[in-house]
PDB file of C-alpha atoms in Angstrom:
ATOM      1  CA  MET A   1    -265.646 135.861   0.119  1.00 93.00           C
ATOM      2  CA  THR A   2    -262.717 133.620   1.265  1.00 97.00           C
ATOM      3  CA  ILE A   3    -259.327 133.863   0.854  1.00 98.00           C
ATOM      4  CA  LYS A   4    -256.828 131.196   1.495  1.00 98.00           C
ATOM      5  CA  ILE A   5    -253.191 131.303   0.109  1.00 98.00           C
ATOM      6  CA  VAL A   6    -251.829 127.821   0.467  1.00 98.00           C
ATOM      7  CA  CYS A   7    -248.017 128.126   0.998  1.00 97.00           C
ATOM      8  CA  VAL A   8    -244.956 125.810   1.070  1.00 96.00           C
ATOM      9  CA  GLY A   9    -242.950 125.607   4.138  1.00 94.00           C
ATOM     10  CA  LYS A  10    -243.169 126.688   8.128  1.00 93.00           C
ATOM     11  CA  LEU A  11    -243.531 130.419   9.140  1.00 92.00           C
ATOM     12  CA  LYS A  12    -240.430 130.835  11.117  1.00 91.00           C
ATOM     13  CA  GLU A  13    -239.746 134.076  12.134  1.00 95.00           C
ATOM     14  CA  LYS A  14    -241.445 135.902  14.855  1.00 96.00           C
ATOM     15  CA  TYR A  15    -241.982 138.955  12.520  1.00 97.00           C
ATOM     16  CA  PHE A  16    -243.746 137.422   9.645  1.00 97.00           C
ATOM     17  CA  LYS A  17    -245.363 135.970  11.999  1.00 96.00           C
ATOM     18  CA  ALA A  18    -246.670 139.137  13.920  1.00 97.00           C
ATOM     19  CA  ALA A  19    -246.958 140.822  10.060  1.00 97.00           C
ATOM     20  CA  ILE A  20    -249.371 138.049   8.878  1.00 97.00           C
ATOM     21  CA  ALA A  21    -251.579 137.963  12.288  1.00 97.00           C
ATOM     22  CA  GLU A  22    -251.950 142.002  11.983  1.00 97.00           C
ATOM     23  CA  TYR A  23    -253.338 141.819   8.120  1.00 98.00           C
ATOM     24  CA  ALA A  24    -255.100 138.569   9.589  1.00 98.00           C
ATOM     25  CA  LYS A  25    -256.976 140.315  12.107  1.00 98.00           C
ATOM     26  CA  ARG A  26    -257.674 143.451   9.160  1.00 97.00           C
ATOM     27  CA  LEU A  27    -258.793 141.265   6.882  1.00 98.00           C
ATOM     28  CA  SER A  28    -261.547 139.665   9.407  1.00 97.00           C
ATOM     29  CA  ARG A  29    -264.030 141.970   8.390  1.00 96.00           C
ATOM     30  CA  PHE A  30    -264.096 141.557   4.879  1.00 97.00           C
ATOM     31  CA  THR A  31    -263.445 138.312   4.700  1.00 97.00           C
ATOM     32  CA  LYS A  32    -262.813 134.672   6.024  1.00 98.00           C
ATOM     33  CA  PHE A  33    -258.520 134.538   5.230  1.00 98.00           C
ATOM     34  CA  SER A  34    -256.437 131.677   5.621  1.00 98.00           C
ATOM     35  CA  ILE A  35    -252.836 130.154   5.338  1.00 97.00           C
ATOM     36  CA  VAL A  36    -252.599 126.509   4.197  1.00 98.00           C
ATOM     37  CA  GLU A  37    -249.308 125.432   5.024  1.00 97.00           C
ATOM     38  CA  VAL A  38    -247.504 122.109   3.663  1.00 98.00           C
ATOM     39  CA  ALA A  39    -244.755 120.500   3.725  1.00 96.00           C
ATOM     40  CA  ASP A  40    -241.404 120.997   2.042  1.00 94.00           C
ATOM     41  CA  GLU A  41    -239.625 118.889   0.665  1.00 93.00           C
ATOM     42  CA  LYS A  42    -236.325 118.609   1.900  1.00 87.00           C
ATOM     43  CA  ALA A  43    -232.932 118.424  -0.426  1.00 82.00           C
ATOM     44  CA  PRO A  44    -229.469 119.033  -0.845  1.00 80.00           C
ATOM     45  CA  GLU A  45    -227.783 122.192  -1.483  1.00 84.00           C
ATOM     46  CA  LYS A  46    -227.415 121.248  -5.277  1.00 88.00           C
ATOM     47  CA  LEU A  47    -229.538 119.771  -6.762  1.00 90.00           C
ATOM     48  CA  SER A  48    -229.497 117.996 -10.912  1.00 91.00           C
ATOM     49  CA  ALA A  49    -232.899 119.126 -12.765  1.00 91.00           C
ATOM     50  CA  ALA A  50    -234.336 115.523 -12.050  1.00 92.00           C
ATOM     51  CA  GLN A  51    -234.146 116.009  -8.714  1.00 93.00           C
ATOM     52  CA  MET A  52    -235.339 119.460  -8.559  1.00 93.00           C
ATOM     53  CA  ASP A  53    -238.342 118.220 -10.996  1.00 94.00           C
ATOM     54  CA  GLN A  54    -238.990 115.368  -8.514  1.00 95.00           C
ATOM     55  CA  VAL A  55    -238.919 118.022  -5.449  1.00 95.00           C
ATOM     56  CA  MET A  56    -240.848 120.247  -6.846  1.00 96.00           C
ATOM     57  CA  GLY A  57    -243.505 117.321  -8.056  1.00 97.00           C
ATOM     58  CA  THR A  58    -243.390 116.293  -4.358  1.00 97.00           C
ATOM     59  CA  GLU A  59    -244.575 119.960  -2.921  1.00 97.00           C
ATOM     60  CA  GLY A  60    -247.123 120.514  -5.870  1.00 98.00           C
ATOM     61  CA  ASP A  61    -249.107 117.432  -4.760  1.00 98.00           C
ATOM     62  CA  ARG A  62    -249.326 118.748  -1.201  1.00 98.00           C
ATOM     63  CA  ILE A  63    -250.461 121.832  -2.761  1.00 98.00           C
ATOM     64  CA  LEU A  64    -252.698 120.329  -4.957  1.00 98.00           C
ATOM     65  CA  GLY A  65    -254.392 118.009  -1.921  1.00 98.00           C
ATOM     66  CA  LYS A  66    -255.330 121.464  -0.646  1.00 98.00           C
ATOM     67  CA  ILE A  67    -257.471 122.581  -3.429  1.00 98.00           C
ATOM     68  CA  LYS A  68    -260.815 121.980  -3.231  1.00 97.00           C
ATOM     69  CA  ASP A  69    -262.359 121.759  -7.466  1.00 96.00           C
ATOM     70  CA  LYS A  70    -264.749 125.135  -6.829  1.00 96.00           C
ATOM     71  CA  GLU A  71    -261.674 127.028  -6.177  1.00 98.00           C
ATOM     72  CA  TYR A  72    -260.061 129.883  -8.330  1.00 98.00           C
ATOM     73  CA  VAL A  73    -256.676 129.335  -7.875  1.00 98.00           C
ATOM     74  CA  ILE A  74    -254.233 132.482  -8.530  1.00 98.00           C
ATOM     75  CA  ALA A  75    -250.149 131.022  -8.297  1.00 98.00           C
ATOM     76  CA  LEU A  76    -247.944 133.179  -7.603  1.00 97.00           C
ATOM     77  CA  ALA A  77    -244.993 133.023 -10.457  1.00 95.00           C
ATOM     78  CA  ILE A  78    -242.578 135.338 -11.498  1.00 90.00           C
ATOM     79  CA  LYS A  79    -243.529 134.397 -15.138  1.00 92.00           C
ATOM     80  CA  GLY A  80    -247.065 135.467 -14.055  1.00 96.00           C
ATOM     81  CA  ARG A  81    -248.835 138.497 -15.131  1.00 96.00           C
ATOM     82  CA  GLN A  82    -247.735 141.905 -13.457  1.00 97.00           C
ATOM     83  CA  ARG A  83    -250.927 144.604 -11.803  1.00 96.00           C
ATOM     84  CA  PRO A  84    -250.996 147.837 -10.549  1.00 96.00           C
ATOM     85  CA  SER A  85    -252.906 147.342  -6.876  1.00 95.00           C
ATOM     86  CA  GLU A  86    -256.227 149.349  -8.503  1.00 95.00           C
ATOM     87  CA  VAL A  87    -256.344 146.707 -11.536  1.00 97.00           C
ATOM     88  CA  PHE A  88    -256.226 143.624  -8.523  1.00 97.00           C
ATOM     89  CA  ALA A  89    -258.489 144.939  -6.341  1.00 97.00           C
ATOM     90  CA  GLN A  90    -260.596 145.249  -9.252  1.00 97.00           C
ATOM     91  CA  GLU A  91    -259.876 141.648 -10.689  1.00 98.00           C
ATOM     92  CA  LEU A  92    -260.977 140.111  -6.991  1.00 97.00           C
ATOM     93  CA  LYS A  93    -264.167 142.414  -6.114  1.00 97.00           C
ATOM     94  CA  ASP A  94    -264.841 140.764 -10.111  1.00 97.00           C
ATOM     95  CA  LEU A  95    -264.660 137.258  -9.082  1.00 97.00           C
ATOM     96  CA  ALA A  96    -266.784 137.729  -5.865  1.00 94.00           C
ATOM     97  CA  THR A  97    -269.495 139.082  -8.307  1.00 94.00           C
ATOM     98  CA  TYR A  98    -269.143 136.455 -10.635  1.00 94.00           C
ATOM     99  CA  GLY A  99    -269.066 133.415  -8.821  1.00 91.00           C
ATOM    100  CA  HIS A 100    -265.852 132.998  -7.503  1.00 95.00           C
ATOM    101  CA  SER A 101    -266.572 133.482  -3.244  1.00 93.00           C
ATOM    102  CA  ASP A 102    -263.211 130.619  -3.098  1.00 97.00           C
ATOM    103  CA  VAL A 103    -260.031 132.142  -3.778  1.00 98.00           C
ATOM    104  CA  THR A 104    -256.614 130.380  -3.578  1.00 98.00           C
ATOM    105  CA  PHE A 105    -253.242 131.862  -4.180  1.00 98.00           C
ATOM    106  CA  VAL A 106    -250.136 129.147  -4.253  1.00 98.00           C
ATOM    107  CA  ILE A 107    -246.886 130.271  -2.957  1.00 97.00           C
ATOM    108  CA  GLY A 108    -244.296 127.881  -3.947  1.00 95.00           C
ATOM    109  CA  GLY A 109    -240.922 126.536  -2.220  1.00 93.00           C
ATOM    110  CA  SER A 110    -237.371 127.302  -2.722  1.00 89.00           C
ATOM    111  CA  LEU A 111    -237.839 125.910  -6.272  1.00 92.00           C
ATOM    112  CA  GLY A 112    -241.182 127.409  -7.518  1.00 92.00           C
ATOM    113  CA  LEU A 113    -244.137 125.890  -8.099  1.00 96.00           C
ATOM    114  CA  SER A 114    -244.683 122.449 -10.723  1.00 97.00           C
ATOM    115  CA  PRO A 115    -245.795 122.071 -14.241  1.00 97.00           C
ATOM    116  CA  ALA A 116    -249.057 120.727 -12.323  1.00 98.00           C
ATOM    117  CA  VAL A 117    -249.944 123.280  -9.492  1.00 98.00           C
ATOM    118  CA  LEU A 118    -249.144 126.496 -12.952  1.00 98.00           C
ATOM    119  CA  GLN A 119    -251.747 123.837 -15.177  1.00 98.00           C
ATOM    120  CA  ARG A 120    -254.484 123.955 -12.226  1.00 98.00           C
ATOM    121  CA  ALA A 121    -254.259 127.862 -11.532  1.00 98.00           C
ATOM    122  CA  ASN A 122    -256.894 129.451 -13.787  1.00 98.00           C
ATOM    123  CA  ASP A 123    -254.089 133.067 -13.479  1.00 98.00           C
ATOM    124  CA  GLN A 124    -251.068 133.740 -12.410  1.00 98.00           C
ATOM    125  CA  LEU A 125    -249.686 136.888 -10.144  1.00 98.00           C
ATOM    126  CA  SER A 126    -245.832 138.275 -10.277  1.00 96.00           C
ATOM    127  CA  PHE A 127    -244.857 141.129  -7.604  1.00 94.00           C
ATOM    128  CA  GLY A 128    -241.963 141.482 -10.531  1.00 92.00           C
ATOM    129  CA  GLN A 129    -238.525 139.528 -11.495  1.00 89.00           C
ATOM    130  CA  LEU A 130    -237.022 139.888  -7.884  1.00 87.00           C
ATOM    131  CA  THR A 131    -236.383 137.094  -5.995  1.00 84.00           C
ATOM    132  CA  LEU A 132    -237.869 137.626  -2.713  1.00 86.00           C
ATOM    133  CA  PRO A 133    -237.984 134.948   0.197  1.00 88.00           C
ATOM    134  CA  HIS A 134    -241.058 132.870  -0.044  1.00 85.00           C
ATOM    135  CA  GLN A 135    -241.805 133.933   3.456  1.00 90.00           C
ATOM    136  CA  LEU A 136    -241.757 136.927   3.082  1.00 95.00           C
ATOM    137  CA  MET A 137    -243.633 136.506  -0.537  1.00 95.00           C
ATOM    138  CA  ARG A 138    -246.585 135.730   2.125  1.00 96.00           C
ATOM    139  CA  VAL A 139    -246.614 139.375   4.372  1.00 97.00           C
ATOM    140  CA  VAL A 140    -246.091 140.693   1.104  1.00 97.00           C
ATOM    141  CA  LEU A 141    -249.458 139.320  -0.480  1.00 98.00           C
ATOM    142  CA  SER A 142    -251.605 139.441   2.581  1.00 98.00           C
ATOM    143  CA  GLU A 143    -251.230 143.132   2.476  1.00 97.00           C
ATOM    144  CA  GLN A 144    -251.810 143.172  -1.255  1.00 97.00           C
ATOM    145  CA  ILE A 145    -254.875 141.388  -0.819  1.00 98.00           C
ATOM    146  CA  TYR A 146    -256.013 143.985   2.240  1.00 97.00           C
ATOM    147  CA  ARG A 147    -254.555 147.091   0.191  1.00 96.00           C
ATOM    148  CA  ALA A 148    -257.657 145.237  -2.478  1.00 97.00           C
ATOM    149  CA  PHE A 149    -259.901 145.073   0.058  1.00 97.00           C
ATOM    150  CA  MET A 150    -259.037 149.109   0.447  1.00 96.00           C
ATOM    151  CA  ILE A 151    -259.633 149.756  -2.296  1.00 96.00           C
ATOM    152  CA  ASN A 152    -262.739 148.919  -3.029  1.00 96.00           C
ATOM    153  CA  GLU A 153    -264.288 150.323   0.249  1.00 95.00           C
ATOM    154  CA  GLY A 154    -262.834 153.398  -1.337  1.00 94.00           C
ATOM    155  CA  SER A 155    -260.243 154.348   1.403  1.00 93.00           C
ATOM    156  CA  PRO A 156    -257.384 155.993   1.424  1.00 88.00           C
ATOM    157  CA  TYR A 157    -255.467 153.362   3.646  1.00 77.00           C
ATOM    158  CA  HIS A 158    -253.784 152.746   0.151  1.00 62.00           C
ATOM    159  CA  LYS A 159    -252.577 156.121  -0.949  1.00 64.00           C
TER     160      LYS A 159
END
């Protein structure tokens, strides 16, 4: 199985980079894991609805440019489906079992994901209605992917 996270913006904080590096190292025994960053679109603080759509559209095009046709795409979205870690683990296992060996997670920028990205997604995952910085979301998602592999292995890590 290959797992990729496509996300908007560069990871700047050293502590986030260190956490991602740790989970990438842990995941290396289970899967090929990578993070692909696309540039965020510079925008003023106050945006009109049309400007917001334009920013999300531009970032969305960049995201879609990093996704191949064969990849199973899971978009992180507040309106996505929440699930317990055990269910998430089973879903990842089922994807690998039933021919979806390339799984791509997508984390949008500060404005969220464009309709085109959400339409391309095979599934939407939510970590709840809290708003988290998208840089922190990379760490949370990486940990949950690692947790899923540990659950599927029967390891006590997840308890």
